[in-house]
Amino acid sequence: MEYKGCSPRESVQIDQACEKVLTKLECDFVGLALQNTDGPDVKWHYAAGNSNEKYKRITVRYGKGIAGKVISTGRPMYVDNFPENIAGKALEYPIMLAEGLKQAYAVPIHFKGIPKGVLLIGNRSGQPINENRQSTARDAARTLEKKLNG
Amino acid sequence: METQPAKKNISSYIIQSQEDEIKRIALELHEGVGQTLYSLYTGMQFIQTAVDQPEMKDYIGDMAQMMEKTIQEIRLLAVELHPPALGTLGLLPAMKSYLKLYTSTYGIIVDLQNEGKEVQIRERERITLFRVCQEALANIARYADTMSAGIILRWEPGKLSITIQDKGKGFDVDAAMKNSAGIAAMMERMLLINGRCVISSKIGEGTSIDITLPLY
């Protein structure tokens, strides 16, 4: 099923799911980005632990930014020690800049087997996201996937 | 910052060559590659209608869709490299168009104010002013940690002043001048068109960048 937007009740459930991931993984930020249904652009729809509301206005093109890259490749992505260890320019990572993140791990969320969304967990403190936490984030993505697929 | 005549000429030549090259690539992408892909796209649509096999029809349809996405990407890339509005419509429309893209990319709202009537200035000066504003806004997205910023364009008799300000983190201007090539490049670019760039910032209070250009 393709993402068609959520009812207010479902939105609250997704917000709560993001909060749960934030608590479980003891990270600083959790965000959920979804590809628009009417075009290739990707928008951040839900967040927990956000330090401001900038994420709501951020739209990245398919293949750009962390969310766009994860959706276009269908593979998870780990950014460590931003902006030091990155491919390209810091300006190509808007969500990292908007939330002041140092580390981020992003996992694709599939609809009908096609990557259409991204679950991102991030840290501002500089604490690396180890394999254990990455695995928990992948599990959380699968749970969210089921929720979003109805 | 003083610029010696020979050094000024070299800097001017390098910056101008770079701008010319960016413009050439943008035009080539838009008018050359983009147009060719569009011809291929319409050709594929034609083939799709002519093919009877349903699987082949779907396959060609998918390829045409991918081609359409690529054409859109190429167009956006060309506009990002060199906004066409800068050459045809002027500085203010180009800034308005860029700010839309900036807010949707970084989530930072920019309040643009224009005082006075825009007068015609040379393309080289328009490009320089646009690039300096772009650099200032990029620095806000990278370092200022703020939700909003403001730009004021003042068209006065004999002078254009632009102020880019934010109420973000602020920084030590002297230290940044020594370490940041971006800030030095902004000043250098303005000097090359006989303009000025003054940066003032206070930690915890924000930053203001004032650029002025004499109008003849």
Coordinates of C-alpha atoms in Angstrom, one line a residue:
Chain A
M1 CA 0.0 0.0 0.0
E2 CA 1.3 3.4 -0.8
Y3 CA 1.3 6.1 1.8
K4 CA -1.9 8.2 1.4
G5 CA -1.6 10.3 4.6
C6 CA -3.0 9.4 8.0
S7 CA -6.1 10.1 10.0
P8 CA -5.5 12.3 13.1
R9 CA -5.7 9.1 15.3
E10 CA -3.2 7.2 13.2
S11 CA -0.9 10.3 13.2
V12 CA -0.9 10.3 17.0
Q13 CA -0.1 6.5 16.9
I14 CA 2.9 7.2 14.6
D15 CA 4.0 10.1 16.8
Q16 CA 3.8 7.7 19.8
A17 CA 5.7 5.0 18.0
C18 CA 8.5 7.6 17.3
E19 CA 8.6 8.5 21.0
K20 CA 8.8 4.8 21.9
V21 CA 11.9 4.4 19.6
L22 CA 13.4 7.5 21.1
T23 CA 13.1 6.1 24.7
K24 CA 14.0 2.5 23.7
L25 CA 17.2 3.5 21.9
E26 CA 18.1 6.3 24.3
C27 CA 18.9 8.5 21.3
D28 CA 18.4 12.3 20.9
F29 CA 16.2 12.4 17.7
V30 CA 13.9 10.1 15.8
G31 CA 12.3 11.2 12.5
L32 CA 10.1 9.6 9.9
A33 CA 10.3 10.8 6.3
L34 CA 7.9 9.6 3.5
Q35 CA 8.0 10.0 -0.2
N36 CA 5.1 12.2 -1.5
T37 CA 2.4 10.3 -3.3
D38 CA 2.2 12.9 -6.1
G39 CA 5.9 13.1 -6.9
P40 CA 9.4 11.9 -6.1
D41 CA 10.1 14.4 -3.3
V42 CA 10.6 13.2 0.3
K43 CA 9.3 15.0 3.4
W44 CA 9.8 14.6 7.1
H45 CA 6.4 14.0 8.6
Y46 CA 6.9 12.8 12.2
A47 CA 9.6 13.4 14.8
A48 CA 10.4 12.9 18.4
G49 CA 13.1 14.7 20.4
N50 CA 13.2 17.4 17.8
S51 CA 14.8 20.7 19.0
N52 CA 12.8 22.8 16.6
E53 CA 10.1 22.6 13.9
K54 CA 12.4 23.0 10.9
Y55 CA 11.9 19.3 9.9
K56 CA 8.3 20.0 9.0
R57 CA 9.4 22.3 6.2
I58 CA 12.3 20.2 4.9
T59 CA 11.7 18.5 1.5
V60 CA 14.4 16.6 -0.2
R61 CA 14.5 15.3 -3.7
Y62 CA 14.6 11.6 -4.5
G63 CA 18.3 10.6 -4.2
K64 CA 19.3 13.7 -2.2
G65 CA 19.9 14.1 1.5
I66 CA 19.9 11.1 3.8
A67 CA 16.2 10.4 3.3
G68 CA 16.4 10.7 -0.5
K69 CA 19.5 8.5 -0.6
V70 CA 18.1 5.8 1.6
I71 CA 14.9 5.7 -0.5
S72 CA 16.7 5.6 -3.8
T73 CA 19.1 2.9 -2.7
G74 CA 16.8 0.9 -0.5
R75 CA 19.7 0.4 1.9
P76 CA 20.3 1.7 5.5
M77 CA 22.8 4.6 5.9
Y78 CA 25.1 5.5 8.8
V79 CA 26.5 9.0 9.2
D80 CA 29.2 9.2 11.8
N81 CA 30.9 12.3 13.3
F82 CA 29.1 14.7 11.0
P83 CA 30.3 16.9 9.3
E84 CA 33.7 15.3 9.3
N85 CA 33.2 11.9 7.8
I86 CA 30.7 12.6 5.0
A87 CA 30.6 12.1 1.3
G88 CA 29.9 15.5 -0.3
K89 CA 29.1 18.8 1.4
A90 CA 27.5 19.3 4.8
L91 CA 24.7 21.4 3.1
E92 CA 23.6 18.2 1.4
Y93 CA 22.4 16.8 4.8
P94 CA 19.6 19.2 5.8
I95 CA 18.2 17.2 8.6
M96 CA 21.6 16.8 10.3
L97 CA 22.0 20.6 10.2
A98 CA 18.5 21.4 11.2
E99 CA 18.7 19.1 14.3
G100 CA 22.4 19.6 15.0
L101 CA 23.0 15.8 14.8
K102 CA 26.5 14.3 14.9
Q103 CA 25.5 10.7 14.3
A104 CA 22.5 9.3 12.4
Y105 CA 21.4 5.9 11.2
A106 CA 18.6 5.8 8.6
V107 CA 16.6 2.7 7.6
P108 CA 14.3 2.3 4.6
I109 CA 10.6 1.7 5.1
H110 CA 8.9 -0.3 2.4
F111 CA 5.4 -0.1 0.9
K112 CA 4.5 -3.1 -1.3
G113 CA 8.2 -4.0 -1.2
I114 CA 9.3 -0.7 -2.6
P115 CA 11.2 1.8 -0.3
K116 CA 9.0 4.8 0.2
G117 CA 10.0 6.0 3.7
V118 CA 12.9 6.4 6.1
L119 CA 13.2 6.0 9.9
L120 CA 16.1 8.0 11.2
I121 CA 17.6 7.9 14.6
G122 CA 20.2 10.5 15.6
N123 CA 22.5 11.7 18.3
R124 CA 23.7 15.2 19.1
S125 CA 26.1 14.3 21.8
G126 CA 28.6 12.5 19.5
Q127 CA 27.8 9.1 20.9
P128 CA 28.2 6.5 18.1
I129 CA 25.2 4.3 17.1
N130 CA 26.5 0.8 17.6
E131 CA 25.4 -2.4 15.8
N132 CA 23.0 -3.3 18.6
R133 CA 21.1 0.0 18.3
Q134 CA 21.2 -0.2 14.6
S135 CA 19.5 -3.6 14.7
T136 CA 16.9 -2.2 17.1
A137 CA 16.2 0.6 14.7
R138 CA 15.8 -1.9 11.9
D139 CA 13.2 -3.8 14.0
A140 CA 11.4 -0.5 14.8
A141 CA 11.3 0.3 11.1
R142 CA 9.6 -3.1 10.4
T143 CA 7.0 -2.4 13.1
L144 CA 6.3 1.1 11.7
E145 CA 6.1 -0.4 8.2
K146 CA 3.3 -2.7 9.4
K147 CA 1.5 0.3 11.0
L148 CA 1.8 2.4 7.9
N149 CA 0.8 -0.4 5.5
G150 CA -2.4 -0.7 7.6
Chain B
M1 CA 40.9 44.0 3.1
E2 CA 43.1 45.5 0.3
T3 CA 43.5 43.9 -3.0
Q4 CA 46.6 44.5 -5.1
P5 CA 45.9 45.3 -8.8
A6 CA 47.5 42.1 -10.2
K7 CA 46.0 39.9 -7.5
K8 CA 42.6 41.6 -8.1
N9 CA 42.8 40.8 -11.8
I10 CA 43.7 37.2 -11.2
S11 CA 40.9 36.8 -8.6
S12 CA 38.4 38.5 -10.9
Y13 CA 39.5 36.3 -13.8
I14 CA 39.2 33.1 -11.8
I15 CA 35.8 34.0 -10.4
Q16 CA 34.5 35.2 -13.8
S17 CA 35.8 32.0 -15.5
Q18 CA 34.1 29.9 -12.8
E19 CA 30.8 31.7 -13.3
D20 CA 31.0 31.4 -17.1
E21 CA 31.7 27.7 -16.8
I22 CA 28.8 27.2 -14.4
K23 CA 26.5 29.1 -16.7
R24 CA 27.7 27.1 -19.7
I25 CA 27.1 23.7 -17.9
A26 CA 23.7 24.8 -16.7
L27 CA 22.7 25.9 -20.3
E28 CA 24.1 22.7 -21.8
L29 CA 22.2 20.6 -19.3
H30 CA 18.9 22.5 -19.9
E31 CA 19.1 23.1 -23.6
G32 CA 21.3 20.2 -24.7
V33 CA 20.9 17.1 -22.6
G34 CA 17.5 18.0 -21.3
Q35 CA 16.1 18.5 -24.8
T36 CA 17.6 15.3 -26.1
L37 CA 16.1 13.3 -23.2
Y38 CA 12.8 14.9 -23.9
S39 CA 12.9 13.7 -27.5
L40 CA 13.7 10.2 -26.3
Y41 CA 10.8 10.4 -23.8
T42 CA 8.2 11.3 -26.4
G43 CA 9.7 8.6 -28.7
M44 CA 9.2 6.0 -25.9
Q45 CA 5.6 7.2 -25.4
F46 CA 5.0 6.6 -29.1
I47 CA 6.5 3.2 -29.0
Q48 CA 4.4 2.3 -25.9
T49 CA 1.2 3.1 -27.8
A50 CA 2.4 1.0 -30.8
V51 CA 3.4 -2.1 -28.8
D52 CA 0.7 -4.8 -28.3
Q53 CA 2.4 -7.1 -25.8
P54 CA 1.2 -6.0 -22.3
E55 CA 4.4 -6.8 -20.5
M56 CA 6.5 -4.9 -23.0
K57 CA 4.0 -2.0 -22.8
D58 CA 4.4 -1.9 -19.0
Y59 CA 8.2 -2.1 -19.3
I60 CA 8.4 0.8 -21.8
G61 CA 6.0 2.7 -19.6
D62 CA 8.3 2.3 -16.6
M63 CA 11.3 3.4 -18.7
A64 CA 9.4 6.5 -19.9
Q65 CA 8.5 7.3 -16.3
M66 CA 12.2 7.0 -15.3
M67 CA 13.1 9.2 -18.2
E68 CA 10.6 11.8 -17.1
K69 CA 12.1 11.8 -13.6
T70 CA 15.6 12.2 -15.1
I71 CA 14.5 15.2 -17.2
Q72 CA 13.1 16.9 -14.1
E73 CA 16.3 16.2 -12.2
I74 CA 18.4 17.7 -15.0
R75 CA 16.1 20.8 -15.1
L76 CA 16.4 21.3 -11.4
L77 CA 20.1 20.9 -11.4
A78 CA 20.5 23.5 -14.2
V79 CA 18.3 26.0 -12.2
E80 CA 20.3 25.3 -9.1
L81 CA 23.6 25.9 -10.9
H82 CA 22.5 29.1 -12.5
P83 CA 19.0 30.5 -11.9
P84 CA 17.6 31.6 -15.3
A85 CA 15.7 34.4 -13.5
L86 CA 19.0 36.1 -12.7
G87 CA 19.7 36.8 -16.3
T88 CA 16.2 37.5 -17.5
L89 CA 14.1 38.9 -14.6
G90 CA 16.7 40.5 -12.3
L91 CA 18.1 40.1 -8.8
L92 CA 14.9 40.4 -6.8
P93 CA 12.9 37.7 -8.6
A94 CA 15.9 35.4 -8.6
M95 CA 16.3 35.9 -4.8
K96 CA 12.6 35.2 -4.2
S97 CA 12.8 32.0 -6.3
Y98 CA 16.0 30.9 -4.4
L99 CA 14.5 31.6 -1.0
K100 CA 11.6 29.3 -1.7
L101 CA 14.1 26.5 -2.5
Y102 CA 16.2 27.5 0.6
T103 CA 13.2 27.3 3.0
S104 CA 12.0 23.9 1.6
T105 CA 15.6 22.5 1.8
Y106 CA 16.7 23.8 5.3
G107 CA 13.4 24.6 7.0
I108 CA 14.6 28.2 7.7
I109 CA 12.0 30.9 7.0
V110 CA 13.5 34.0 5.4
D111 CA 11.7 37.3 5.4
L112 CA 12.6 39.2 2.3
Q113 CA 11.9 43.0 2.2
N114 CA 12.5 45.2 -0.7
E115 CA 12.7 49.0 -0.3
G116 CA 12.8 51.2 -3.3
K117 CA 12.6 50.3 -7.0
E118 CA 15.0 47.7 -8.5
V119 CA 17.2 49.3 -11.1
Q120 CA 19.0 47.6 -13.9
I121 CA 22.5 46.5 -12.9
R122 CA 25.1 44.6 -15.0
E123 CA 24.8 40.8 -15.1
R124 CA 28.3 40.4 -13.5
E125 CA 27.2 42.5 -10.5
R126 CA 23.8 40.7 -10.2
I127 CA 25.6 37.3 -10.2
T128 CA 28.1 38.5 -7.5
L129 CA 25.3 39.9 -5.3
F130 CA 23.3 36.7 -5.7
R131 CA 26.3 34.5 -4.9
V132 CA 27.3 36.5 -1.8
C133 CA 23.7 36.2 -0.5
Q134 CA 23.7 32.5 -1.2
E135 CA 26.9 32.1 0.8
A136 CA 25.5 34.1 3.7
L137 CA 22.4 32.0 3.7
A138 CA 24.4 28.8 3.5
N139 CA 26.4 29.9 6.5
I140 CA 23.1 30.5 8.4
A141 CA 21.9 27.0 7.5
R142 CA 25.2 25.5 8.6
Y143 CA 26.1 27.4 11.7
A144 CA 23.5 29.8 13.0
D145 CA 21.1 27.3 14.6
T146 CA 18.1 29.4 13.9
M147 CA 14.5 29.0 12.6
S148 CA 14.4 32.3 10.7
A149 CA 16.5 35.0 8.9
G150 CA 15.8 38.2 7.1
I151 CA 17.1 40.0 4.0
I152 CA 16.5 43.6 3.2
L153 CA 17.3 45.1 -0.2
R154 CA 17.4 48.9 -0.3
W155 CA 17.6 50.6 -3.6
E156 CA 18.8 54.1 -2.9
P157 CA 19.9 56.8 -5.4
G158 CA 23.5 55.8 -6.3
K159 CA 23.6 52.8 -3.9
L160 CA 22.2 49.3 -3.3
S161 CA 22.5 48.0 0.2
I162 CA 21.6 44.4 1.2
T163 CA 21.5 43.3 4.8
I164 CA 21.3 39.6 5.6
Q165 CA 20.6 39.0 9.3
D166 CA 19.8 36.2 11.7
K167 CA 19.3 36.0 15.5
G168 CA 21.2 32.7 15.7
K169 CA 24.4 31.6 17.6
G170 CA 26.7 34.3 16.3
F171 CA 30.5 33.8 16.0
D172 CA 33.8 35.5 16.5
V173 CA 34.3 37.4 13.2
D174 CA 38.1 37.9 13.5
A175 CA 38.7 34.2 14.2
A176 CA 36.3 33.2 11.4
M177 CA 38.0 35.6 8.9
K178 CA 41.3 33.7 9.5
N179 CA 39.8 30.2 9.1
S180 CA 36.9 30.5 6.7
A181 CA 37.6 30.7 3.0
G182 CA 33.8 31.3 2.5
I183 CA 33.8 34.6 4.3
A184 CA 37.0 35.8 2.7
A185 CA 35.5 34.9 -0.7
M186 CA 32.4 36.9 0.0
M187 CA 34.5 40.0 0.7
E188 CA 36.8 39.4 -2.3
R189 CA 33.8 39.0 -4.6
M190 CA 32.3 42.3 -3.4
L191 CA 35.6 44.1 -3.8
L192 CA 35.9 43.0 -7.4
I193 CA 32.7 44.8 -8.3
N194 CA 33.7 47.9 -6.3
G195 CA 31.3 47.0 -3.5
R196 CA 31.8 46.3 0.2
C197 CA 30.9 43.5 2.6
V198 CA 30.9 44.2 6.4
I199 CA 30.2 41.3 8.8
S200 CA 29.2 41.9 12.4
S201 CA 28.3 39.2 14.8
K202 CA 27.8 38.7 18.5
I203 CA 27.9 35.3 20.2
G204 CA 24.5 34.4 21.4
E205 CA 22.8 37.4 19.6
G206 CA 23.2 36.7 15.9
T207 CA 24.9 38.0 12.8
S208 CA 24.4 40.8 10.3
I209 CA 26.1 40.9 6.9
D210 CA 25.9 44.3 5.1
I211 CA 26.8 44.5 1.5
T212 CA 26.8 47.7 -0.5
L213 CA 27.2 48.3 -4.2
P214 CA 27.5 51.8 -5.8
L215 CA 25.1 52.3 -8.6
Y216 CA 26.1 54.6 -11.4

